[in-house]
Coordinates of C-alpha atoms in Angstrom, one line a residue:
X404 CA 40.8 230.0 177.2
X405 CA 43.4 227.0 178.4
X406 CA 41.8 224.0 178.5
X407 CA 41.9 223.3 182.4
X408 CA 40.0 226.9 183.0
X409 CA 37.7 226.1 180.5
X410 CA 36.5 222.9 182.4
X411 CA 36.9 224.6 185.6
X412 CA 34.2 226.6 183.9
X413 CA 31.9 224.3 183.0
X414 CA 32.2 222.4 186.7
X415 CA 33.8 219.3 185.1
X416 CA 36.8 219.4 187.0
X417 CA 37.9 220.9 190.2
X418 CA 41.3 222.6 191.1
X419 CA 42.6 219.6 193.6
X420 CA 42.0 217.3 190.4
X421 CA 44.0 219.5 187.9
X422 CA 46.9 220.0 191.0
X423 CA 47.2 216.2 190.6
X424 CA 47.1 216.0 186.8
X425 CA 50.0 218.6 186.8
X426 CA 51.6 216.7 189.3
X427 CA 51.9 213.2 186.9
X428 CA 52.4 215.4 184.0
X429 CA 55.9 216.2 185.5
X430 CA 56.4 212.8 185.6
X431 CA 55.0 211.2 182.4
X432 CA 54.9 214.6 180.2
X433 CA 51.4 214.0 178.8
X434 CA 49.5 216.6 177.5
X435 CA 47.3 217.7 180.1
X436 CA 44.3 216.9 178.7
X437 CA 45.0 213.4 177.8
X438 CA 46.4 212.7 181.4
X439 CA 42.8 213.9 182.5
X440 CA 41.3 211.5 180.7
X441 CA 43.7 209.1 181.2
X442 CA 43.0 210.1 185.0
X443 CA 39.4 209.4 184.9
X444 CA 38.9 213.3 186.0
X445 CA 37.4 213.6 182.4
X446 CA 36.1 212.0 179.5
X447 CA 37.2 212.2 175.9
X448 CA 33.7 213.2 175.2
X449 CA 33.0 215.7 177.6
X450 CA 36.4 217.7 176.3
X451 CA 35.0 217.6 172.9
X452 CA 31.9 218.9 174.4
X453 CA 33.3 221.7 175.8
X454 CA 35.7 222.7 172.8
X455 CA 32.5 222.5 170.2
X456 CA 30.3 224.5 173.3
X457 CA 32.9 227.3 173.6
X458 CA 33.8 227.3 169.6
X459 CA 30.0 227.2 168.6
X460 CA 29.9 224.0 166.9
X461 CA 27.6 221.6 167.0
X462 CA 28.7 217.9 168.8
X463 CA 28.1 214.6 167.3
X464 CA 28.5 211.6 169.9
X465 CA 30.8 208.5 167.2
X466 CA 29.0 206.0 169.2
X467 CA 25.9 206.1 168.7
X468 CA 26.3 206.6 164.9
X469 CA 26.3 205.0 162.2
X470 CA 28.0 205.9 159.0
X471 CA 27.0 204.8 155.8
X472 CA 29.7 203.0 153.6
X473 CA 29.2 204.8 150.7
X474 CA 29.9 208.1 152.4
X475 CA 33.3 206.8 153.7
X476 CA 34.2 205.7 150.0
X477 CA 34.1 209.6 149.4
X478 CA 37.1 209.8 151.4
X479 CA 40.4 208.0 151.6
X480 CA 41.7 207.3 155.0
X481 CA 45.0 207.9 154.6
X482 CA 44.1 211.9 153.8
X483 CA 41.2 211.5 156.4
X484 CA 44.0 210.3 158.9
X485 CA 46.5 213.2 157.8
X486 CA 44.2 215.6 158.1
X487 CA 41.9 214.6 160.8
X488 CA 38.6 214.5 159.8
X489 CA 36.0 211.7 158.8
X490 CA 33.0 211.5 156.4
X491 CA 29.4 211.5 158.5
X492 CA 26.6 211.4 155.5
X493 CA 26.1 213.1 152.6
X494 CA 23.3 214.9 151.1
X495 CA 22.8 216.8 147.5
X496 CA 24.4 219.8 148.5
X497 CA 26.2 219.1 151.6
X498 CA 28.6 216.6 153.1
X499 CA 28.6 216.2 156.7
X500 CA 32.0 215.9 158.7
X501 CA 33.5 215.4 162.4
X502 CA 36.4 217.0 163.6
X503 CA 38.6 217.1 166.7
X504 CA 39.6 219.8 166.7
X505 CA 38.0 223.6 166.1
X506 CA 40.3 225.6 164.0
X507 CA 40.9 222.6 161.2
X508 CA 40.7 224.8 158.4
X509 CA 42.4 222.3 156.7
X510 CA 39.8 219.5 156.9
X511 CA 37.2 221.6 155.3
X512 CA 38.8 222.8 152.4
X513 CA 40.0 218.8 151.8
X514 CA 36.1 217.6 152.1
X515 CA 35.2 220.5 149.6
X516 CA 37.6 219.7 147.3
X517 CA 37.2 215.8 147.5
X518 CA 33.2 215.5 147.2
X519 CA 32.8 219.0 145.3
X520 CA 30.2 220.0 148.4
X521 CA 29.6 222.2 151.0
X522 CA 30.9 220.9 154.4
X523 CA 28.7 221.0 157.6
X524 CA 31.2 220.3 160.4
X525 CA 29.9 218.7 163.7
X526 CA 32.9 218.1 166.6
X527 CA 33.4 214.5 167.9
X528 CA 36.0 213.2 171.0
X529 CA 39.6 212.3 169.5
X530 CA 39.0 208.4 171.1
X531 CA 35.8 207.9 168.7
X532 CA 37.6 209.3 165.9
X533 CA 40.4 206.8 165.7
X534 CA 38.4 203.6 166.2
X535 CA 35.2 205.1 164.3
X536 CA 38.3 205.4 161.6
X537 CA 40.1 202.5 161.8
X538 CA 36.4 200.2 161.9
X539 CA 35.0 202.1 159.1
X540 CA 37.6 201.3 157.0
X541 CA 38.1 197.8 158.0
X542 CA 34.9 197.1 157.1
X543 CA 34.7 199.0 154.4
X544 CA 38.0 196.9 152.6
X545 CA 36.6 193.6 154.2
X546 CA 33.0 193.2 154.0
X547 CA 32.4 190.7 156.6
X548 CA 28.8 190.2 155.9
X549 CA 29.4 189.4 152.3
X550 CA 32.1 186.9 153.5
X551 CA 29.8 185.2 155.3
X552 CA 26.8 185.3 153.1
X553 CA 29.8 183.8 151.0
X554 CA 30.8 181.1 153.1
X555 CA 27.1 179.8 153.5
X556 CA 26.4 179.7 149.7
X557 CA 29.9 177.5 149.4
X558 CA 28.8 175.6 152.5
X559 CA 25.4 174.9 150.4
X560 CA 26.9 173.8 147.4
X561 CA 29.4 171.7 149.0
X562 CA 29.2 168.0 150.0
X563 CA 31.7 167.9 153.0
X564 CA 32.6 171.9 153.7
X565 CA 36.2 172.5 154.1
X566 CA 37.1 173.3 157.7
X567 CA 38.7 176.4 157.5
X568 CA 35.7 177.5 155.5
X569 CA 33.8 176.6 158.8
X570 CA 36.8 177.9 161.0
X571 CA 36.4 181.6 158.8
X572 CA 33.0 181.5 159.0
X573 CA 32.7 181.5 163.0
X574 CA 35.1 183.8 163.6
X575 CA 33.4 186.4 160.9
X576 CA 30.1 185.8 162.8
X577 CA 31.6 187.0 166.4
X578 CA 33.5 190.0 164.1
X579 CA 29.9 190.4 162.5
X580 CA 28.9 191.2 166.2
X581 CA 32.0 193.3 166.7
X582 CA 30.7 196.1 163.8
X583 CA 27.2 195.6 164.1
X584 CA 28.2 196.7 168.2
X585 CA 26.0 193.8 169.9
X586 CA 26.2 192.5 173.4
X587 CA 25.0 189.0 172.9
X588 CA 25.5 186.7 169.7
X589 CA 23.4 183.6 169.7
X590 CA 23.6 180.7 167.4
X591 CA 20.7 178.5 167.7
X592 CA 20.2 175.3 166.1
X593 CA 16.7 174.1 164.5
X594 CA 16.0 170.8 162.6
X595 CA 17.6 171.8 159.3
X596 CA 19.7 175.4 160.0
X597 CA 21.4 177.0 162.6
X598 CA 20.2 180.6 163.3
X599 CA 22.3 183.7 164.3
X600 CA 20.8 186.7 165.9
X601 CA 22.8 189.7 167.1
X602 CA 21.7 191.8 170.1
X603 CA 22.0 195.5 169.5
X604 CA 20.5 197.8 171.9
X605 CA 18.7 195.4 174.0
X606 CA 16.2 193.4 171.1
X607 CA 18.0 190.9 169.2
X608 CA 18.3 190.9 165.5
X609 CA 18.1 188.3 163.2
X610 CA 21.4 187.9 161.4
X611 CA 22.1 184.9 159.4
X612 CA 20.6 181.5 158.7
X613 CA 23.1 178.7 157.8
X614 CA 23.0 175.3 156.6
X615 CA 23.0 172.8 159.2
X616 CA 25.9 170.9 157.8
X617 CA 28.2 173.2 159.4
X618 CA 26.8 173.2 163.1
X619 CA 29.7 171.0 164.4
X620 CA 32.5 172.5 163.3
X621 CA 31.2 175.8 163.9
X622 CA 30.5 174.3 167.8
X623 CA 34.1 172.3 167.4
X624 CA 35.9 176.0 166.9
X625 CA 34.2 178.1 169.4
X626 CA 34.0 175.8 172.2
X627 CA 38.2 175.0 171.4
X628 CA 38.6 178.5 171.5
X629 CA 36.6 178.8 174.9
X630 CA 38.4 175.6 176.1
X631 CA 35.4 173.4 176.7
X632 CA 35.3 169.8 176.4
X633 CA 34.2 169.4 172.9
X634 CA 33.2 165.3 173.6
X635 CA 30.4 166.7 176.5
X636 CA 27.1 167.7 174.8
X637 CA 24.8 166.4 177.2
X638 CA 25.5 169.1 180.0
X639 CA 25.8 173.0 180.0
X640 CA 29.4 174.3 179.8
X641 CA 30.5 178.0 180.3
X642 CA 33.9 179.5 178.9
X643 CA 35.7 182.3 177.9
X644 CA 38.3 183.6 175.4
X645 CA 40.1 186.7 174.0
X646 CA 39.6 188.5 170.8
X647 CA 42.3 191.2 169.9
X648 CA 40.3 193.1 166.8
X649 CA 42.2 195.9 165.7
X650 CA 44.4 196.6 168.9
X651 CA 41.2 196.5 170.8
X652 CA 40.7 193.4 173.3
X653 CA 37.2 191.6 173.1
X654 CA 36.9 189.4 176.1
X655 CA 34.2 186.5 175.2
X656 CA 32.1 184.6 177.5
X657 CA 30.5 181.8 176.0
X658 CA 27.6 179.8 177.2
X659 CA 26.3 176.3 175.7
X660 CA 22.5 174.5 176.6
X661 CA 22.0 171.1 175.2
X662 CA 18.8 171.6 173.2
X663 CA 16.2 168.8 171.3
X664 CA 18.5 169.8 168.0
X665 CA 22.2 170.4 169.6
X666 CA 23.7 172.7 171.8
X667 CA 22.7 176.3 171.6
X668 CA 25.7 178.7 172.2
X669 CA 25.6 182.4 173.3
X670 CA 28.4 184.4 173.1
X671 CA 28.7 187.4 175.5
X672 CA 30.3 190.5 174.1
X673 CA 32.6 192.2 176.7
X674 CA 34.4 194.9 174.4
X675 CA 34.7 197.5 176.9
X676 CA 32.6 200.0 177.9
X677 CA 31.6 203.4 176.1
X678 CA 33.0 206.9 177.9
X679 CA 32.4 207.2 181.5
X680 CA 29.1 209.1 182.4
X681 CA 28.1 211.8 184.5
X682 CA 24.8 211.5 186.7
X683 CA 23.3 214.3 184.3
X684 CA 24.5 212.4 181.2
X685 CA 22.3 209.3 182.1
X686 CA 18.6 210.4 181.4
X687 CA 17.6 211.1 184.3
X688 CA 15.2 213.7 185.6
X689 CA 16.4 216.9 186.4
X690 CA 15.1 216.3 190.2
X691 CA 16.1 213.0 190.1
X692 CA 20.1 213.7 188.6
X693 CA 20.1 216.5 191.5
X694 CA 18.7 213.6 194.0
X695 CA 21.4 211.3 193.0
X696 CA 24.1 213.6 193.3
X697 CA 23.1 214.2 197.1
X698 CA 22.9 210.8 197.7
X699 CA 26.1 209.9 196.9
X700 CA 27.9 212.8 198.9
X701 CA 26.3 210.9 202.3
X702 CA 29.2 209.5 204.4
X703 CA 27.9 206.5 205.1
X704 CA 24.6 204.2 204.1
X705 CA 24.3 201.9 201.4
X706 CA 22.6 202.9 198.1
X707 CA 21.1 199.9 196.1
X708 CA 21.0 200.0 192.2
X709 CA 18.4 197.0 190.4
X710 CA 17.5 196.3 187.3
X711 CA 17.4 193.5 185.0
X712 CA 21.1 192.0 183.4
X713 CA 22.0 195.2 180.6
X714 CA 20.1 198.1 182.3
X715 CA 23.0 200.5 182.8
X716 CA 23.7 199.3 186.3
X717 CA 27.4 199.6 186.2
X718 CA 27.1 202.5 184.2
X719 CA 25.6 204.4 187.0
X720 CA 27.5 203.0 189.6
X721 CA 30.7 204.6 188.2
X722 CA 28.9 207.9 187.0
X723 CA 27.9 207.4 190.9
X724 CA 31.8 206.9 191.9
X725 CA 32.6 210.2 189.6
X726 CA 30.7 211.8 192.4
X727 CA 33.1 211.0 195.2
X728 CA 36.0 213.3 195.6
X729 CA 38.7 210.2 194.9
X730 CA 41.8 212.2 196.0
X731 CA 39.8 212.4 199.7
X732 CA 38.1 209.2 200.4
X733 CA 39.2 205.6 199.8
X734 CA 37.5 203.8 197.6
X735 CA 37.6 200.1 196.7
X736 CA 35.7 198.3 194.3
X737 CA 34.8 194.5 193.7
X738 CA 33.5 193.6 190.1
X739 CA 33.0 190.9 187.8
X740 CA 34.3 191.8 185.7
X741 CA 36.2 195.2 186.2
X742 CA 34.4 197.0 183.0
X743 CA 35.8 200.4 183.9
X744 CA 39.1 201.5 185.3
X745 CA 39.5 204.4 187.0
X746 CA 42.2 205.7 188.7
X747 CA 42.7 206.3 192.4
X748 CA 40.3 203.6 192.8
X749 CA 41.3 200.1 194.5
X750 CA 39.5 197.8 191.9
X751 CA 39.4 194.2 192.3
X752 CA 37.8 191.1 190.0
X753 CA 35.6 188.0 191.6
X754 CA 38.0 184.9 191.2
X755 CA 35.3 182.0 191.8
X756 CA 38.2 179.6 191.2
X757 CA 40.5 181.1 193.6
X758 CA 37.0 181.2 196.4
X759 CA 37.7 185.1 196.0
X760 CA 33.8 186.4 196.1
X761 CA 32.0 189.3 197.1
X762 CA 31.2 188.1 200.7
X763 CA 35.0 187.4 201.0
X764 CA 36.0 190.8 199.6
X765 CA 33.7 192.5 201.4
X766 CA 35.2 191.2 204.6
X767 CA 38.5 191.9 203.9
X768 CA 37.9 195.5 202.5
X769 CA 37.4 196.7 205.9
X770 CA 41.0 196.3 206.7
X771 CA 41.9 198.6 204.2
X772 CA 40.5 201.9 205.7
X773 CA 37.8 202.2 203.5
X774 CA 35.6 205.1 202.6
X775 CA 33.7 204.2 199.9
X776 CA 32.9 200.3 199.0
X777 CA 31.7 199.0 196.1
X778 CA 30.0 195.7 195.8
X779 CA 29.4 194.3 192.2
X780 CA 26.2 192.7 193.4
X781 CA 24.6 191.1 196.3
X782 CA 24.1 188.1 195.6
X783 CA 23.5 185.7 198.6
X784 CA 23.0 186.2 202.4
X785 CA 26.5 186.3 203.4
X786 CA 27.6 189.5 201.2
X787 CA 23.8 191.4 202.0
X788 CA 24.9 190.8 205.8
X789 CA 28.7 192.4 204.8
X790 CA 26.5 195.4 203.4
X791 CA 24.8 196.0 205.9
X792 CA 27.0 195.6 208.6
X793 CA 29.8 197.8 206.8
X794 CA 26.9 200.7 205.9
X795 CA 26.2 201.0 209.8
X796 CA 30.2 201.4 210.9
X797 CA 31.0 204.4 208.9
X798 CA 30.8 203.4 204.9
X799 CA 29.5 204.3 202.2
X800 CA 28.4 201.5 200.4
X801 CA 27.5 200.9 196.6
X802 CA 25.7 197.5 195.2
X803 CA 23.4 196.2 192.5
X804 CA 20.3 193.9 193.3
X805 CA 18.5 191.8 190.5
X806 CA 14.8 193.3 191.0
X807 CA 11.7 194.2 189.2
X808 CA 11.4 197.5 190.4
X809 CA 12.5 199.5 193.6
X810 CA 10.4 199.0 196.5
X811 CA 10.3 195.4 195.9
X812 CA 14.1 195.6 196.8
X813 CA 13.2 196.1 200.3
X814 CA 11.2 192.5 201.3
X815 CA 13.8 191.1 198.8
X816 CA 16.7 192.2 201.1
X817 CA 15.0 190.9 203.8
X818 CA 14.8 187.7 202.3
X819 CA 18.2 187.5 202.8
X820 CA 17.6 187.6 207.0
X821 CA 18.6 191.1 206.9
X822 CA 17.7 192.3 210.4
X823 CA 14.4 194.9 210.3
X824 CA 15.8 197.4 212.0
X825 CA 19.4 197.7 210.9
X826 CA 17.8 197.9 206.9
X827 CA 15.9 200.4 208.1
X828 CA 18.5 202.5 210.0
X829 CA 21.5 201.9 207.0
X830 CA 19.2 202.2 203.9
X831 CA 19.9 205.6 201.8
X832 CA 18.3 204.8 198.6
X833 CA 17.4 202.3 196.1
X834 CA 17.5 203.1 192.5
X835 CA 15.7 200.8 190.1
X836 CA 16.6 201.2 186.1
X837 CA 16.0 200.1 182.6
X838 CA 17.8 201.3 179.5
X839 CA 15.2 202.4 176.3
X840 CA 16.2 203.5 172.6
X841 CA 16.5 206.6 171.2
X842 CA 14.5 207.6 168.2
X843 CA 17.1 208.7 165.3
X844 CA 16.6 211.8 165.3
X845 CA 17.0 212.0 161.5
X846 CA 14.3 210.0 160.4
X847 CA 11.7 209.7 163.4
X848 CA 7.9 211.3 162.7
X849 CA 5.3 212.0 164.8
X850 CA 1.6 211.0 164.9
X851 CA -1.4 211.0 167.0
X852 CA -1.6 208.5 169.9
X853 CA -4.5 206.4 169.3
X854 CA -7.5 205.7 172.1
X855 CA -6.2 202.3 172.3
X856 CA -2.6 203.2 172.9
X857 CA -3.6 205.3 175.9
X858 CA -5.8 202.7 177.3
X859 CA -3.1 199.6 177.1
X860 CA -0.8 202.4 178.8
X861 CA -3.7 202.8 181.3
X862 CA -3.4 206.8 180.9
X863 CA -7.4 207.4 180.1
X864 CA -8.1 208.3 183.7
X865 CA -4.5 210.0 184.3
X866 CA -4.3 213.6 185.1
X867 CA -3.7 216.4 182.2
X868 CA 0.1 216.4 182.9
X869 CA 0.7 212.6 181.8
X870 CA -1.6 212.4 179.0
X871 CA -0.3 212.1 175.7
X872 CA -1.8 213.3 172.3
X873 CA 1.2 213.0 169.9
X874 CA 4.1 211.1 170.0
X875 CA 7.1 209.8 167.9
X876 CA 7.4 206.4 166.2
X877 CA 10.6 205.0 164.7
X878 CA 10.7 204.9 160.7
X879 CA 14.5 203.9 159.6
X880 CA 17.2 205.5 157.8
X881 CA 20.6 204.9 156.9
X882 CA 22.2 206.9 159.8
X883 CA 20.1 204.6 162.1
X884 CA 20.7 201.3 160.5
X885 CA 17.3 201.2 159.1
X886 CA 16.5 200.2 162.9
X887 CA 14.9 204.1 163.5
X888 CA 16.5 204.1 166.7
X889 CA 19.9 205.6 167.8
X890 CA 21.9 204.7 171.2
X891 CA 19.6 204.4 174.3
X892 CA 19.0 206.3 177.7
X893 CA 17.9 205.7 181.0
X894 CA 15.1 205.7 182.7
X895 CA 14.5 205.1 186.5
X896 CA 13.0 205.4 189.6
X897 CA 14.2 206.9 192.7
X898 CA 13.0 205.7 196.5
X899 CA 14.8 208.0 198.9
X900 CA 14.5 206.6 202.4
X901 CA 13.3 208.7 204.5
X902 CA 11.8 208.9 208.2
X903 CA 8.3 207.4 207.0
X904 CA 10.0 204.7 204.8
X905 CA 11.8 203.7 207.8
X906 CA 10.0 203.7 210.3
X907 CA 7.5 201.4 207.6
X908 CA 10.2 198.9 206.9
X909 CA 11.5 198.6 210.8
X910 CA 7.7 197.8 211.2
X911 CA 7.7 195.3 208.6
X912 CA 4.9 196.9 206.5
X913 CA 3.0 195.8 203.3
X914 CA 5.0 196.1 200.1
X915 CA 1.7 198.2 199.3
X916 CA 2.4 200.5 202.2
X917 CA 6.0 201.0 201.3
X918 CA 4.7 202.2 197.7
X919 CA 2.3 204.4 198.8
X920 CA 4.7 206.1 201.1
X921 CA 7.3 206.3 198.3
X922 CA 4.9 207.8 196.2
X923 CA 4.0 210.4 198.7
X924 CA 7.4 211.4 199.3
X925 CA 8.3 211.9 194.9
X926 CA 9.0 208.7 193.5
X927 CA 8.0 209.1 190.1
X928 CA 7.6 205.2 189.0
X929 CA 9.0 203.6 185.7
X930 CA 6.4 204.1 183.4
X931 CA 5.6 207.7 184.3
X932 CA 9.4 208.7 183.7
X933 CA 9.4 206.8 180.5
X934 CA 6.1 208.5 179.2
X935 CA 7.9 211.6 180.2
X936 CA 10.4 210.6 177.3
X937 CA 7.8 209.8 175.4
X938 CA 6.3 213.3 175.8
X939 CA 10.2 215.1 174.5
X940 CA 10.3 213.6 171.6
X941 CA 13.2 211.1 172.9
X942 CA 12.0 207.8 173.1
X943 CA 8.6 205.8 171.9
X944 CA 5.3 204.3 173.2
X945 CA 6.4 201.1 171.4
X946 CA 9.8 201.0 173.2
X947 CA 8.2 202.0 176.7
X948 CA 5.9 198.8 176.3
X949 CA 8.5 196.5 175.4
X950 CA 11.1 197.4 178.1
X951 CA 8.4 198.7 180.9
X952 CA 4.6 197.3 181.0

């Protein structure tokens, strides 16, 4: 089956959308499935997925794997590159290996031959292969953690450490972040060391401790680099640079605090997002994904998305956008930053320099015969108001709020001097988040839930369906990091507005009334949904503590 009929098929893409692919292909001969990606009609990964679905093999998603080193030592890149195929783990009798493409005969006869093994092959997206190649390598001919555990024991022995020993040594620490694929990279001074701890998947990671002798040039270099004023150390500063690591651009934000022992830095990791999502790729509820889907086909209303800094809110935002035919309806988009691009799509940046904000873009969208807006956040008064005022005329209108959970939204917007009864009136829906780990599925083992565990989750008086007797518990393996926790997933609540919600907030009802209504009318709440994950295996009671109660 051609490719486009086979995601016809599966509902991934509709006819309109390949018309227009075929219609740039005739004008930048691409192959058609690369211009869908390219398009934003498709993912890399959802391709892959249908390709292993219709050729029976098993898919493996690159990015939330890890590879052991000594498995891609089995195999040379150069043949892995020539014949398209990498290393995934190993075991006595088998080898585990991903390929791109179904029919590469070729690939399994070369794993046979190299490792003297049986090969299990799994398919992975064509994207993830080359970078999951190019970093595996890397790192596998330049061992940046044994640099740096280097550089500290020559920054020990050393009376004055030479700078570019210092210089090396900062940049391997944001690379450090780079492969070990955190967000955040902290470097905290104490009284005689400077710490550096790594976030991965939302907990931070302790990474390296080094000799305090080195704090000032390691400040002098990053702050340079950010252009800060290196002579200021009594006030915070904010800055930003560029890292181009292996043809990849790593945009850096950096923040500084003066603390009792010196400035404590923390580097934001913007490296790009991972493959744009679907609704039903999230981890959401069946009910819930088929909620969200209906909600974003309304013509106008605005639908609120909140949740704490990292919980997937622009993630679903654009899964949302992937839900609004783009060749029909305008849509424009202000973000900061633009993490995805996607075509068809108007997408601008926040310029705070230039005064270009969300209020002011806001205002000016609706001179551009807008459909669809999307609003990065609501931040202040002014933008809520824009909102508002553009979700009554005719638009559909997207936004994030910083909120606990989702009815709290509601007395939060009307903090803002939002007007009663036009939030109750343009309010769709407000969907409140969080993002939890996986449990590697590899290595994770079940147990009974203790008497004590249901009671701090307060489920001793719940009803049969939420109670839990066994559960899974992360244990650590190679494929995992040792962390016993693979990639994470959402969970989330849903408040769909209805006539009772409404008629509640024009009334300016108890936040306790709103609840109750929402209940009434299926919200299942945070915790619940979490347990649910608890319940399948996917997630565990440790993780639903830390991120939920």
């Amino acid at each position: 089956m051609q490719l486009g009929q086979l995601l016809k098929e599966k509902n991934l893409i509709t006819e309109d959308r390949v018309r227009m692919a075929l219609a740039h292909q005739k004008v930048t001969r691409d192959l058609l499935g690369d211009l869908l990606v390219k398009l934003g009609f498709v993912s890399a990964n959802e391709i892959a997925e249908a390709l292993a679905e219709q050729a029976g093999i098993p898919f493996i998603n690159l990015s939330e794997y890890t590879i052991p080193s000594d498995v891609i030592k089995l195999v040379p890149k150069d043949i892995a590159e020539k014949t398209g195929f990498i290393p995934l783990s190993i075991t006595d009798n088998t080898i585990e290996i991903g390929i791109t493409t179904p029919a590469n005969i070729l690939a399994i006869d070369t794993a046979s031959k190299l490792t003297g093994k049986q090969p299990k092959v799994f398919m992975i997206d064509a994207e993830s292969f080359h970078e999951t190649l190019e970093k595996s390598y890397f790192f596998l001919e330049n061992p940046i953690e044994q640099r740096i555990n280097k550089a500290i024991d020559d920054i020990k022995s050393a009376v004055t450490p030479p700078a570019n020993v210092i210089a090396d040594l900062a940049q391997n620490l944001i690379i450090e972040g780079i492969r070990r694929k955190s967000t955040d990279i902290h470097i905290t001074p104490t009284a005689d060391t400077i710490d550096v701890f790594y976030r991965v998947d939302g907990v931070l990671q302790h990474g390296f401790c080094i000799p305090k002798i080195a704090y000032n040039g390691i400040v002098t270099k990053i702050k340079v680099q950010s252009t800060m004023d290196i002579s200021e150390q009594r006030l915070p500063q904010d800055g930003s640079f560029s890292l181009t690591f292996l043809n990849k651009k790593n945009e850096m934000r950096v923040s500084t605090i003066p603390t009792i022992y010196g400035e404590n830095i923390v580097i934001r990791i913007l490296a790009g997002t991972g493959p744009l999502l679907r609704i039903s790729s999230l981890g959401f509820d069946p009910e819930n994904s088929d909620r969200l889907r209906a909600l974003f086909q309304k013509p106008y209303g605005i639908i609120l998305i909140t949740g704490p800094t990292g919980s997937g809110k622009t993630t679903t935002l654009y899964a949302a956008l992937r839900e609004v035919n783009l060749i029909e309806r305008n849509v424009l988009t202000v973000e900061d930053p633009v993490e995805y691009k996607l075509s068809f799509v108007k997408q601008t940046a926040v310029n705070l320099k230039a005064g270009y904000d969300f209020a002011l873009a806001g205002r000016n969208f609706m001179r551009q015969d807008p459909d669809v807006m999307l609003l990065g956040e609501i931040r202040d008064e002014e933008t809520a108001k824009i909102a508002i005022r553009a979700s009554i005329t005719g638009h559909l209108v997207l936004s994030t709020l910083h909120t606990n959970d989702a009815i709290t939204s509601i007395p939060r917007l009307l903090d803002f001097d939002i007007d009663k009864f036009l939030l109750s009136s343009s309010l769709l829906a407000v969907i409140a988040q969080r993002l939890v780990r996986k449990l590697c599925v590899h290595c994770k083992e079940s147990y009974t839930v203790s008497q004590a565990e249901l009671m701090s989750l307060d489920l001793i008086e719940q009803g049969d369906e939420n109670k839990i007797s066994t559960a899974y518990r992360a244990k650590g393996c190679p494929r995992c990091n040792n962390t016993g926790y693979l990639g994470r997933i959402a969970i989330g609540e849903i408040v769909v507005v209805n006539d009772e919600i409404k008629d509640l907030i024009a009334e300016g009802a108890s936040l306790h009334k709103l609840k109750d209504a929402a209940l009434r009318n299926g919200m299942i709440p945070l915790k619940l949904n979490g347990l649910r994950k608890v319940q399948q295996g996917i997630t565990s009671i440790d993780e639903i503590m830390r991120v939920v109660l």
